[in-house]
Coordinates of C-alpha atoms (C1' of nucleotides) in Angstrom, one line a residue:
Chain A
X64 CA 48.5 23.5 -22.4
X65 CA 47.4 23.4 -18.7
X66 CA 46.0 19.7 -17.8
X67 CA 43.2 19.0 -15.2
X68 CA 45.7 18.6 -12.4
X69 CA 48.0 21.3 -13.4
X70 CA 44.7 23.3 -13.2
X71 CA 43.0 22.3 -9.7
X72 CA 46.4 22.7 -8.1
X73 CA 46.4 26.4 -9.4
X74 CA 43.1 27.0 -8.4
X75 CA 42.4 29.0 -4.8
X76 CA 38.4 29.0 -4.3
X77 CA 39.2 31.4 -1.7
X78 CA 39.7 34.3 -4.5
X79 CA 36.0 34.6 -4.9
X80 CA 33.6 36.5 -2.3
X81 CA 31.4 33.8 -0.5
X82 CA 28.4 33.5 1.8
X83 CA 27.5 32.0 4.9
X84 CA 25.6 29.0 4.1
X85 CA 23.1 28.2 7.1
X86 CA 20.3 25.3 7.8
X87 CA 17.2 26.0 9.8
X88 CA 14.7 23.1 10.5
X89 CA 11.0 23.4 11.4
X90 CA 11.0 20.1 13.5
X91 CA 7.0 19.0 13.7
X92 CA 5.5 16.7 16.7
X93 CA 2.3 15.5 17.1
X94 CA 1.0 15.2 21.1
X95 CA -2.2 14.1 22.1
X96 CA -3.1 16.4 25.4
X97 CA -4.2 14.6 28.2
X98 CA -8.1 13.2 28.5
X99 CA -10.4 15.4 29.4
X100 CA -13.0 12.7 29.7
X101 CA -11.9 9.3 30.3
X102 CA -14.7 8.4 27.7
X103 CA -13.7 10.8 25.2
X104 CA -9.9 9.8 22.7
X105 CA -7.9 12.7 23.1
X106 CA -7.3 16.0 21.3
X107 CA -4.2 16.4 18.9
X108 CA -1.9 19.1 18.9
X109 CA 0.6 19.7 16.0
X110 CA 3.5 21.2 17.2
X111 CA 7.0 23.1 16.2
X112 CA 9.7 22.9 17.8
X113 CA 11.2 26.9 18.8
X114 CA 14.6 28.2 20.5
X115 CA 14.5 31.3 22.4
X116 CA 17.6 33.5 21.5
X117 CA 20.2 33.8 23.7
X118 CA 22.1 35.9 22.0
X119 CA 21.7 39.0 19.1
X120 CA 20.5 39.8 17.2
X121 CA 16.9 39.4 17.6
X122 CA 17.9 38.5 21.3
X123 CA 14.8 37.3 23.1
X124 CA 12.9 36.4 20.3
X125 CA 11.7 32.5 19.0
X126 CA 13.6 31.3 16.0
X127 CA 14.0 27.3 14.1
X128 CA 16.5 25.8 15.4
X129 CA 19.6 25.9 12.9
X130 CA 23.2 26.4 12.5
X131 CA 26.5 26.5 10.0
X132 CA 27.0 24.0 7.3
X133 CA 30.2 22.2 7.6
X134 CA 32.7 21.5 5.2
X135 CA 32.5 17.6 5.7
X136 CA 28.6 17.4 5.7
X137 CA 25.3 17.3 3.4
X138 CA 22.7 20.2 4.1
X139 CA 20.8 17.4 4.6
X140 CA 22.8 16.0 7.4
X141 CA 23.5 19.7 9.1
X142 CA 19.7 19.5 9.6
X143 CA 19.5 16.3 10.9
X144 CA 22.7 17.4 13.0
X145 CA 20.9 21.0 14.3
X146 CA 17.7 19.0 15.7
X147 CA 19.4 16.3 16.9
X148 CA 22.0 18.9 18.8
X149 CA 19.1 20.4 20.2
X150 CA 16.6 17.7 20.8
X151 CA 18.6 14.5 21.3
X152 CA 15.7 12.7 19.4
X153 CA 16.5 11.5 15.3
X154 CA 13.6 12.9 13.3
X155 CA 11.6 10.3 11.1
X156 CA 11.2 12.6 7.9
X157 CA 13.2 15.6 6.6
X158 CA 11.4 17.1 3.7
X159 CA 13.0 20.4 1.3
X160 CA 11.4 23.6 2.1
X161 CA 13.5 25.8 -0.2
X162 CA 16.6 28.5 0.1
X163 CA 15.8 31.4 1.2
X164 CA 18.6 34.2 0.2
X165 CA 16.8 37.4 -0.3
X166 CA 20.2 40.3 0.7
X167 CA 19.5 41.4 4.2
X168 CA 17.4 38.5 5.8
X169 CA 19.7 38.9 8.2
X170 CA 21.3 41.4 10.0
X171 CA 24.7 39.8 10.3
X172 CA 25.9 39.8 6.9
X173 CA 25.4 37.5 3.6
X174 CA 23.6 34.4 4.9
X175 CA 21.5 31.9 3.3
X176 CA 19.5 29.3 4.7
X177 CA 18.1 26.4 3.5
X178 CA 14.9 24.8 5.2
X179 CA 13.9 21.8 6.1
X180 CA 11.1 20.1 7.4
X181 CA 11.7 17.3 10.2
X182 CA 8.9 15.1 11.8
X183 CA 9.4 13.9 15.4
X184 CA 7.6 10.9 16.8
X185 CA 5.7 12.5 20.4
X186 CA 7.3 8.8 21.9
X187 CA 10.6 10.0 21.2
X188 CA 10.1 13.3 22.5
X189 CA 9.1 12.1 25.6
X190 CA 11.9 9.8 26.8
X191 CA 14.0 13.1 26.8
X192 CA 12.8 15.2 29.7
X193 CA 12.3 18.8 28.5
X194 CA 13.2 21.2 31.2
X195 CA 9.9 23.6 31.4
X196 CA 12.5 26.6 32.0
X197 CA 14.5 25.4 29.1
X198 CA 15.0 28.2 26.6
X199 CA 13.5 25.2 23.6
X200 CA 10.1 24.6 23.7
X201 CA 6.8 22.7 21.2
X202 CA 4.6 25.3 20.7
X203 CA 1.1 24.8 19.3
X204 CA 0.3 25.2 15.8
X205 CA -1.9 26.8 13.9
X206 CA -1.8 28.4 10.2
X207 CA -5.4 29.3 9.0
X208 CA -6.3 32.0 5.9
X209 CA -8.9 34.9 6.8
X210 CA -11.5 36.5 5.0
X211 CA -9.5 38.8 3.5
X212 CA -6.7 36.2 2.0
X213 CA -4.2 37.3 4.4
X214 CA -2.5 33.8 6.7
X215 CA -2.4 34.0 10.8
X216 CA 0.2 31.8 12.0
X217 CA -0.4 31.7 16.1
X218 CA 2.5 29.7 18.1
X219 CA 1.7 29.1 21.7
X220 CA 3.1 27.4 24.7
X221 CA 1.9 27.9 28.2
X222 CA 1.5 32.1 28.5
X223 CA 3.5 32.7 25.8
X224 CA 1.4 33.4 21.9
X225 CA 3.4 34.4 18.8
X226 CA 0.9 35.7 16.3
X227 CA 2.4 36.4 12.8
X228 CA 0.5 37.7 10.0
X229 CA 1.5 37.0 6.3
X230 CA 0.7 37.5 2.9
X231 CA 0.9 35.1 0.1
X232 CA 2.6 36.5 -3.2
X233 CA 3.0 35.0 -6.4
X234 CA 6.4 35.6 -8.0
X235 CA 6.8 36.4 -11.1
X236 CA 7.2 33.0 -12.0
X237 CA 4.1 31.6 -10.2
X238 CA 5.7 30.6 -6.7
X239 CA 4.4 31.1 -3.9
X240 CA 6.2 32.8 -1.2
X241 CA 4.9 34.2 2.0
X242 CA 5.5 37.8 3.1
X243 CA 5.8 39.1 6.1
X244 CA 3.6 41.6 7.9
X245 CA 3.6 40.6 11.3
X246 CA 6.4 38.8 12.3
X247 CA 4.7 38.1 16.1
X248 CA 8.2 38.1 17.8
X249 CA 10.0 35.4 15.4
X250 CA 13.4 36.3 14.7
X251 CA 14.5 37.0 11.3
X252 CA 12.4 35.9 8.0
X253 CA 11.4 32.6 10.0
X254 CA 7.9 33.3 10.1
X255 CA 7.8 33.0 6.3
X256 CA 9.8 30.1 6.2
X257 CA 7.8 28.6 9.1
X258 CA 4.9 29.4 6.5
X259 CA 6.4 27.6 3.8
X260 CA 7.4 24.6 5.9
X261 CA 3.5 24.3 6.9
X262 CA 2.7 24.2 3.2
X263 CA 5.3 21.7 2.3
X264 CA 3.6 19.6 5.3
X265 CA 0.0 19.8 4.3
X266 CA 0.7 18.9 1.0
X267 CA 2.4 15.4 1.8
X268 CA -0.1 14.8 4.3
X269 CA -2.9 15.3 1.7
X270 CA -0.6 12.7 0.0
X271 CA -0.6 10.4 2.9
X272 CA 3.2 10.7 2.7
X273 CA 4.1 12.8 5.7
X274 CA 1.8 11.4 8.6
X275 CA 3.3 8.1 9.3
X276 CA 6.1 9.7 10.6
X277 CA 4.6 11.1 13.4
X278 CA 3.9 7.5 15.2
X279 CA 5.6 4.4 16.1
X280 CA 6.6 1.4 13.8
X281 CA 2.7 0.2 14.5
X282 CA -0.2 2.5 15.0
X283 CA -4.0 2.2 15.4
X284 CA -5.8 3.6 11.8
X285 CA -7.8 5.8 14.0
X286 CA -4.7 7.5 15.4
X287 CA -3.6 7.8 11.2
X288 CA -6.7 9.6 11.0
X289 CA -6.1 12.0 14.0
X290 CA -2.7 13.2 12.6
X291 CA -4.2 13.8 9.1
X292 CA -6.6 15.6 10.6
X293 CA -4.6 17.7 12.4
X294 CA -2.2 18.4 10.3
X295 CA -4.7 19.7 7.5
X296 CA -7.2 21.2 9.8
X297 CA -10.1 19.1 8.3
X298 CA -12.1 16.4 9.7
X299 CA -12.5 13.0 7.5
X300 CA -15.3 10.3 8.1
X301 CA -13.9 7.5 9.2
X302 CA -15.2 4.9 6.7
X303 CA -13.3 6.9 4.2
X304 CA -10.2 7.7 5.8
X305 CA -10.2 4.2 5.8
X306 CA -10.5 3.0 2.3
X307 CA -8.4 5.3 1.0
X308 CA -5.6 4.6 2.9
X309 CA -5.7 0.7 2.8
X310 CA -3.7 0.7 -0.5
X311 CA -1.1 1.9 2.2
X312 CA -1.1 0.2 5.4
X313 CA -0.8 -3.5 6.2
X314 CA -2.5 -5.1 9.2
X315 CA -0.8 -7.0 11.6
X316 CA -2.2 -9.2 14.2
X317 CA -2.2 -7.5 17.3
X318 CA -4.5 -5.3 19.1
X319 CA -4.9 -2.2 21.5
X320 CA -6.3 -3.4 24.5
X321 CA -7.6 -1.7 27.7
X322 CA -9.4 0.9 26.2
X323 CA -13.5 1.3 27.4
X324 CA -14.2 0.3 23.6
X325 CA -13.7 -2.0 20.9
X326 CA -10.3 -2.7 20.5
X327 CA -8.2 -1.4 17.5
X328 CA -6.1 -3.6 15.4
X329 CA -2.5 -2.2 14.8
X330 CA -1.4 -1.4 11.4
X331 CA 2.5 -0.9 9.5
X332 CA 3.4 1.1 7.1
X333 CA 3.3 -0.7 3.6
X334 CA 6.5 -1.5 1.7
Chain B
X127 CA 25.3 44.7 28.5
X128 CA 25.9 44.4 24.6
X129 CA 23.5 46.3 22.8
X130 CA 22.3 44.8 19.6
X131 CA 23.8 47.7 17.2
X132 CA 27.2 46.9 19.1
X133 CA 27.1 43.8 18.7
X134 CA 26.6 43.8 15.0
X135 CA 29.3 46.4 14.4
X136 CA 31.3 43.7 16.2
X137 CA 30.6 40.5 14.5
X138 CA 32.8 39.7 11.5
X139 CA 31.3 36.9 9.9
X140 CA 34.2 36.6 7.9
X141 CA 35.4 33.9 11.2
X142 CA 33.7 30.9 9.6
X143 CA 34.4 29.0 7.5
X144 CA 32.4 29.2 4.2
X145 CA 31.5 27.9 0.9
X146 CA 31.1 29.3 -2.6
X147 CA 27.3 28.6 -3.4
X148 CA 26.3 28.1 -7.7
X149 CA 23.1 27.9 -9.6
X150 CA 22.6 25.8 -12.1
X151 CA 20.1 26.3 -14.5
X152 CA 18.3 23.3 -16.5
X153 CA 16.6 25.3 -19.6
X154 CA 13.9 23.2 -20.9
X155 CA 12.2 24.5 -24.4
X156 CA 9.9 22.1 -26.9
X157 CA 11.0 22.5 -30.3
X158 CA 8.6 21.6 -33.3
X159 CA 10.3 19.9 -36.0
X160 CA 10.5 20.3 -39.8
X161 CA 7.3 19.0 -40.9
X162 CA 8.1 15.3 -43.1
X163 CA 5.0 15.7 -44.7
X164 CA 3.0 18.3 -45.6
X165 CA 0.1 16.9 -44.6
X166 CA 0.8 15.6 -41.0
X167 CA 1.4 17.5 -37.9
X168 CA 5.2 18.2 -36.6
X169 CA 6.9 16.1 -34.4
X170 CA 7.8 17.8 -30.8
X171 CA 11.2 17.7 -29.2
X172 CA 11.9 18.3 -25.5
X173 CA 15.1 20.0 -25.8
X174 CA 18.1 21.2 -23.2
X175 CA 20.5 23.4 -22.8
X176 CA 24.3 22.4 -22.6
X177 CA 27.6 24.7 -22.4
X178 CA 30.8 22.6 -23.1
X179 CA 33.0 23.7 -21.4
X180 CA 35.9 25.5 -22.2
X181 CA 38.4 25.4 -19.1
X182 CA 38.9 23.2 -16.6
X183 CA 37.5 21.4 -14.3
X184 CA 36.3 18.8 -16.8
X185 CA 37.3 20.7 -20.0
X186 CA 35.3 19.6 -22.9
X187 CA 32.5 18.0 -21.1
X188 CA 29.2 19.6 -21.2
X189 CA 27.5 21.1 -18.2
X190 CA 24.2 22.7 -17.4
X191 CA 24.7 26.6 -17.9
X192 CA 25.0 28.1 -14.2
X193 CA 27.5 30.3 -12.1
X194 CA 28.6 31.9 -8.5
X195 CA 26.0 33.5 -6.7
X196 CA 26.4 37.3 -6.2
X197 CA 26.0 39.2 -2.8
X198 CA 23.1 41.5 -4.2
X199 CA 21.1 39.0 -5.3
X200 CA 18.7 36.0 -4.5
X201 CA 19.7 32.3 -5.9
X202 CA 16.4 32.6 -8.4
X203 CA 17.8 35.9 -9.5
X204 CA 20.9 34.7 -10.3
X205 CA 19.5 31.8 -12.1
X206 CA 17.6 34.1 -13.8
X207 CA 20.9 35.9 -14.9
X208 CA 22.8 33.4 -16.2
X209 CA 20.1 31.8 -18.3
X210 CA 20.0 35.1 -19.7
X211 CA 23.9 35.8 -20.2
X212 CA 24.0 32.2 -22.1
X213 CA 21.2 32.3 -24.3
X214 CA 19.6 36.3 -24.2
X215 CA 16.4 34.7 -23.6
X216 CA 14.2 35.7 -20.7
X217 CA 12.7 32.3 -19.3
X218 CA 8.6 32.0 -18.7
X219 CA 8.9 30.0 -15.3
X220 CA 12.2 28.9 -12.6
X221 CA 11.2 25.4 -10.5
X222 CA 13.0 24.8 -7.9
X223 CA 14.9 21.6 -8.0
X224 CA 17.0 21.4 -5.0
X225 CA 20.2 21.5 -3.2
X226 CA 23.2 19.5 -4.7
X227 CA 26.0 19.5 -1.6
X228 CA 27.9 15.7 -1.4
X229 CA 31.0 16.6 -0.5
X230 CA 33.5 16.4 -3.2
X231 CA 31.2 17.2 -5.5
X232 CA 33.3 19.6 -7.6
X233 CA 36.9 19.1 -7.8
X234 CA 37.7 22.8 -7.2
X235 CA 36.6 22.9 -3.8
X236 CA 33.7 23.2 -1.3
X237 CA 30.9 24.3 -3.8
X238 CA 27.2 24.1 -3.1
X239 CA 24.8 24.0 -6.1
X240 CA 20.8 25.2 -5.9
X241 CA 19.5 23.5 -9.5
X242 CA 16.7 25.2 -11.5
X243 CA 14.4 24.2 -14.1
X244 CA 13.6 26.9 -16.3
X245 CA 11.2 26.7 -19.1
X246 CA 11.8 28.8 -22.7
X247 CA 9.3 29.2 -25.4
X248 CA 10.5 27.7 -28.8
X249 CA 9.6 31.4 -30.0
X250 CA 11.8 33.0 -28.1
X251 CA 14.9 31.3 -29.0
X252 CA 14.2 31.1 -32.7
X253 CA 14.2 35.3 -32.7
X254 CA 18.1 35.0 -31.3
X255 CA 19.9 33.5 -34.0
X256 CA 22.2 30.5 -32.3
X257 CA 25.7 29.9 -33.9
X258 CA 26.1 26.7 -34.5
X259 CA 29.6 26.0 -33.9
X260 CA 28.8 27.6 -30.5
X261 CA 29.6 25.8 -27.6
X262 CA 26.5 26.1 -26.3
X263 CA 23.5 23.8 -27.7
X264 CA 20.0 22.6 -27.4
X265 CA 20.3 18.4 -27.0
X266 CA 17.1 16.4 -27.5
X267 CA 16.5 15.0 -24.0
X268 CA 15.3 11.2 -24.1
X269 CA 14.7 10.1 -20.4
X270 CA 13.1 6.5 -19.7
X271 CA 13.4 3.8 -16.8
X272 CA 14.4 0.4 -18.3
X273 CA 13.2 -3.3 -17.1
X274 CA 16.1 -3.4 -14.1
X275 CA 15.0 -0.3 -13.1
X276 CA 18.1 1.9 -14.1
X277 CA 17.3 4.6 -15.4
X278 CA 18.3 6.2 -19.2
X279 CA 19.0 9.8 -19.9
X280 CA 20.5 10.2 -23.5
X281 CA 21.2 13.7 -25.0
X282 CA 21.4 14.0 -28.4
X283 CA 22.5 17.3 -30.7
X284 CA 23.7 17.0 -34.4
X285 CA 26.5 13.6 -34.2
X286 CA 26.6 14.2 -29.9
X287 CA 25.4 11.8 -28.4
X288 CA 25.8 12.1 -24.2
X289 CA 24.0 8.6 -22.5
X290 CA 24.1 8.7 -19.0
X291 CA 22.6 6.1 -16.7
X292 CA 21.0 6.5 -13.0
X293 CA 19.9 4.5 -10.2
X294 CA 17.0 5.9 -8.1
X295 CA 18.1 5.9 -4.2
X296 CA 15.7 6.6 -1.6
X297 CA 17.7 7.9 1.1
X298 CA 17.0 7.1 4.7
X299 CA 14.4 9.7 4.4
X300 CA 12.8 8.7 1.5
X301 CA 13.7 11.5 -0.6
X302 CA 14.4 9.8 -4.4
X303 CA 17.8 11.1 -5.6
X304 CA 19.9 9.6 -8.3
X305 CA 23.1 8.4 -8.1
X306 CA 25.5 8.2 -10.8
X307 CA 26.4 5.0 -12.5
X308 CA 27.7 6.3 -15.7
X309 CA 27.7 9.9 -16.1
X310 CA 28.0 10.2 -20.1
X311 CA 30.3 12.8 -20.8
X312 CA 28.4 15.3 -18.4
X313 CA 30.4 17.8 -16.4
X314 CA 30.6 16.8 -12.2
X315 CA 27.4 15.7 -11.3
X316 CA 25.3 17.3 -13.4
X317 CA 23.4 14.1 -14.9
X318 CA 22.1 13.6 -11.5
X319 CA 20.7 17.1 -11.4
X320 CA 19.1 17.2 -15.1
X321 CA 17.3 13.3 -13.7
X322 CA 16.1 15.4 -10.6
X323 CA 15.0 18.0 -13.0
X324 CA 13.1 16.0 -15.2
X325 CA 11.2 14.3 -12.3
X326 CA 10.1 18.2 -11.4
X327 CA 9.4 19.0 -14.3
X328 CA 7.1 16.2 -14.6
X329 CA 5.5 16.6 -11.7
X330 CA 4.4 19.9 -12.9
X331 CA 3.4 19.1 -15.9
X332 CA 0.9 16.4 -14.3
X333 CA -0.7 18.9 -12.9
X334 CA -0.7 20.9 -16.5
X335 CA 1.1 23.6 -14.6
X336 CA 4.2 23.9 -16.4
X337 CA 2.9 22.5 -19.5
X338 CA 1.9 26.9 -20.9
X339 CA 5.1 28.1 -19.9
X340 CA 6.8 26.7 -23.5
X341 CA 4.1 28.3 -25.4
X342 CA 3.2 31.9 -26.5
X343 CA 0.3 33.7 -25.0
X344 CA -2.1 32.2 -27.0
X345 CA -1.8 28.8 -28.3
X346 CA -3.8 25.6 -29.5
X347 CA -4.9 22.7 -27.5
X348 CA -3.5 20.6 -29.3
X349 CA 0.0 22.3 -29.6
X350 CA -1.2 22.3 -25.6
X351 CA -1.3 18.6 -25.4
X352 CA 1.5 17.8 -27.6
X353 CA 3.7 19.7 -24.9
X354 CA 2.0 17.4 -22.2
X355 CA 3.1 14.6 -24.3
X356 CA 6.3 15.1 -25.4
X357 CA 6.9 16.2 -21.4
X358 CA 5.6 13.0 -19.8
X359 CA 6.2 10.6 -22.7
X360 CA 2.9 9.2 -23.1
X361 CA -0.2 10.1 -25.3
X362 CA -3.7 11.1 -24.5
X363 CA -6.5 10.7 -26.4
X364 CA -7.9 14.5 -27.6
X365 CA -11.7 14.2 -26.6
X366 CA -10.2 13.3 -22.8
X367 CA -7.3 15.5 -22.8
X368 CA -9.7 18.6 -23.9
X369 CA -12.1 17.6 -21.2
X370 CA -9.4 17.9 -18.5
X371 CA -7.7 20.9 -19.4
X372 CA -10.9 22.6 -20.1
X373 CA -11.0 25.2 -16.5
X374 CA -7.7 26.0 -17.1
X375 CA -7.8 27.9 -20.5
X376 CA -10.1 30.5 -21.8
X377 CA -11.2 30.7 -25.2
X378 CA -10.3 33.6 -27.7
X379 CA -12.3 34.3 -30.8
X380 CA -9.1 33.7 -32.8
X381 CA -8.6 30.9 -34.9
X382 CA -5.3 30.0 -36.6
X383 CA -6.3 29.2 -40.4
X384 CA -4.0 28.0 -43.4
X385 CA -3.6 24.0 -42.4
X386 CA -5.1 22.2 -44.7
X387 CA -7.6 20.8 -42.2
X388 CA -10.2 22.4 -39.7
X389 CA -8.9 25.9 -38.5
X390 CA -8.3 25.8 -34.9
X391 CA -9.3 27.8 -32.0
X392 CA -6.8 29.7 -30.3
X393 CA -6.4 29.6 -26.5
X394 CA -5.3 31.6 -23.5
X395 CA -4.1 30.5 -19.7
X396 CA -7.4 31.3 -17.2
X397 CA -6.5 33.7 -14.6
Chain C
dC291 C1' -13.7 14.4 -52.4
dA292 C1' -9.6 12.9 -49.8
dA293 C1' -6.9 13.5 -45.9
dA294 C1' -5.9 15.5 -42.1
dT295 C1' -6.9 17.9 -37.7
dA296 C1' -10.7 20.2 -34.7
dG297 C1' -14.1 19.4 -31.7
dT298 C1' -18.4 17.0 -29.2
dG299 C1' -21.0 13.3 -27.0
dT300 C1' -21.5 9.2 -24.5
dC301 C1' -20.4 4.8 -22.1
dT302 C1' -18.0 2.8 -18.4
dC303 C1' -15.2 2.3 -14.4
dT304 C1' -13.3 4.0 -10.4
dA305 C1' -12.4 6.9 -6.6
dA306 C1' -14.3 9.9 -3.1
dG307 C1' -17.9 11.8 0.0
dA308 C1' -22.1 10.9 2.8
dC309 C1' -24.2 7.9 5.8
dA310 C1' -26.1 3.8 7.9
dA311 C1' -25.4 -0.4 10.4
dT312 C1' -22.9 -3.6 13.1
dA313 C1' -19.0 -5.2 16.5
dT314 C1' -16.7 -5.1 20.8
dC315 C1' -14.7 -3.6 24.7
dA316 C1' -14.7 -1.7 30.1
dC317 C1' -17.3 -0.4 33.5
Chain D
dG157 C1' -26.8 -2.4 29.6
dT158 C1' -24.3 2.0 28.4
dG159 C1' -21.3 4.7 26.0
dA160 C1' -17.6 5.0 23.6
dT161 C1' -14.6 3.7 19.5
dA162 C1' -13.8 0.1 15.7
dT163 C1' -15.1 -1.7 11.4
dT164 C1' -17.9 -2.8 7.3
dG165 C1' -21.0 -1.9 3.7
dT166 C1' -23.9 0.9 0.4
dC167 C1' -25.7 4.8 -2.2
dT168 C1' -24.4 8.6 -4.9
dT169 C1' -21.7 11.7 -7.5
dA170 C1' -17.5 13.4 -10.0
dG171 C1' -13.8 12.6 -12.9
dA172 C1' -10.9 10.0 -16.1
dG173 C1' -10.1 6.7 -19.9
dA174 C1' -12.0 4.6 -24.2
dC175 C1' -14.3 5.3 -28.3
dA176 C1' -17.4 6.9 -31.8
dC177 C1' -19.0 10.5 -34.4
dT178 C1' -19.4 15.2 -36.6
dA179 C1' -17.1 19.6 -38.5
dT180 C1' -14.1 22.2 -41.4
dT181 C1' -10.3 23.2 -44.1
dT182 C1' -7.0 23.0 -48.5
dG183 C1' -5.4 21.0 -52.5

DNA sequence: CAAATAGTGTCTCTAAGACAATATCAC
DNA sequence: GTGATATTGTCTTAGAGACACTATTTG
């Protein structure tokens, strides 16, 4: 009788066909564009982080950012590796979006992504200067259904607008996944999984789980507000906003000064 | 310049290094017990599927049903398929779970896992007579946190008894996973998956979403809520629990008579 | 009629939305 | 003071938990 040993030493993994296992991240930002009044706060922006291909296939077109699994490595930590190879920031969150494997997503063989979501703090992004000819760019967000049940996902940055339209079908089994109609110039099925990530977002954020994330160790409530707002495309009174998420913050005792009204008190992050 | 089509006939994506990918599948079905008295209501069993296994790596240990991942087919396909291989049973709903890829995982090599809930109706299985001696069984699935925190899964079929015991981690990301302390006769790291499993399921059911898939297309309320119960461990009161899962179900003008109490109505899923 | 489940009504408490009122700063 | 945001409080409504009560069946 062959023991356990006897058995692994036997064994050659390499006898059965494999795939290409793959990671692509939609890494998330929040920036607040500059005042157009210097009454006014300013307006939010959420926004997703896309790499112009160098290379085929879909040469020239916007993709996540993403890359091989390695041998020695989580999926988890391939993801945090991909952004961090291509942003030199460390996200604060990295949320599951799901696998996508469906033969022939891409053109290059048996490959299968999983997807992630990261969040990005807008003060990290800005101590690494972007170069504006850089082939990775934040493009504007924004996912909204139609009349006619069907989603419009825009991306934009400066001139250029990526406008995918997409379907939302229920499996089978009652999941939701997004198909494609209009892929707008993403490359491969990432406008679907761009899709998903979005819905994966906006249902954390409804949670108040996701939206710390996207500021600093202490924030104003007011800016808490402005990235749940943005994030879910709604607008919350702020009386509200508050209550329900004092279960969740802490105060501490310092202030924001310097602004031409009352000042805000800083808040952490319960727990 | 490379054209796209050259490049493809190029590529030979066979250069990187790759790893096998699995599914494993947790089946989850409720069973009703042989009634004790005649008068009283059953008792209700969440129940799981197991396959000891027959070869190594861990020979004799049992394991969530599962297997490779075929090049013609997506992961939820392929859990699909080997539900349906181990037990002839079609499933009523797949949940993701998520991916399982620590290095060193499994013994044989580089092997990635995507986990699965699947849910079975108790009516299903019973038509598919299941031999006994088989080496593959339905375990009662006991799952509860305990005053240090730890938490208890215990499966339990005829004289088997598997008790396995987790810690929740949050990870620097504050996804929960659950690490291993003692893994109670379970194949690799397979106790982990059916705690992450449970927690899904759960979730769902919360949201009475999974909660129809173990029951035929028409069904009671109260079978309804005994499936809520038995999923979440807890118990409702019927007045409240009727009240709540009143705009999801449609009445039918079909009663189920017999009991020896007050026929009840029967029900359907809305939409 | 006894015992059991099926089903309804109502009281209370809490959480969420709407909205009003007050506080405090820089200019 | 003006105009902006910050912060607190109150009214109302919807939903969930507790609980009491009625309905209907079989042996």
């Amino acid at each position: 009788m062959e023991s356990e040993k006897e058995f692994l030493s036997n064994y050659n993994i390499k006898d059965y066909e494999r795939p290409s296992l793959t990671t692509d991240v939609a890494a998330f930002m929040i920036s607040t564009e500059d005042k157009t009044s210097d009454r006014k706060d300013p307006d939010n922006k959420l926004r997703l982080l896309l790499i112009k291909r160098g290379g085929h296939p879909y040469k020239g077109c916007w993709a996540l950012p993403g890359g091989f699994l390695q041998s020695n490595e989580t999926v988890e930590e391939c993801a945090l590796r991909e952004i961090q190879e291509e942003t030199n920031v460390m996200p604060t969150a990295l949320l599951p979006v799901g696998t996508f494997s469906k033969p022939g997503r891409d053109p290059r063989g048996w490959i299968i992504s999983n997807a992630y979501v990261s969040i990005i703090t807008e003060e990290s992004v800005k101590q690494v200067a972007m170069d504006d000819a850089d082939d990775a760019q934040w493009f504007i967000v924004s996912f909204e259904q139609s009349d006619d049940g069907l989603y419009h996902l825009t991306l934009e940055y400066d001139d250029v607008s990526l406008k995918a339209v997409l379907s939302e079908e229920k499996t089978s089994y009652r999941r939701t996944e997004f198909r494609i109609i209009e892929s707008g110039g993403l490359a491969f099925d990432h406008a679907s999984i761009i899709a998903m990530a979005l819905t994966v977002l906006r249902h954390e954020a409804k949670k108040f789980d996701a939206i710390f994330d996207f500021l600093p160790e202490k924030f104003t409530l007011t800016a808490l507000q402005r990235v749940q707002e943005t994030i879910m495309n709604v607008t919350v009174l702020p009386g509200n906003f508050r209550r329900m998420i004092g279960s969740y913050v802490e105060e501490t005792d310092e202030y924001v000064k310097g602004e031409r009204h009352r000042p805000a008190k800083l808040y952490t992050r319960k727990k």
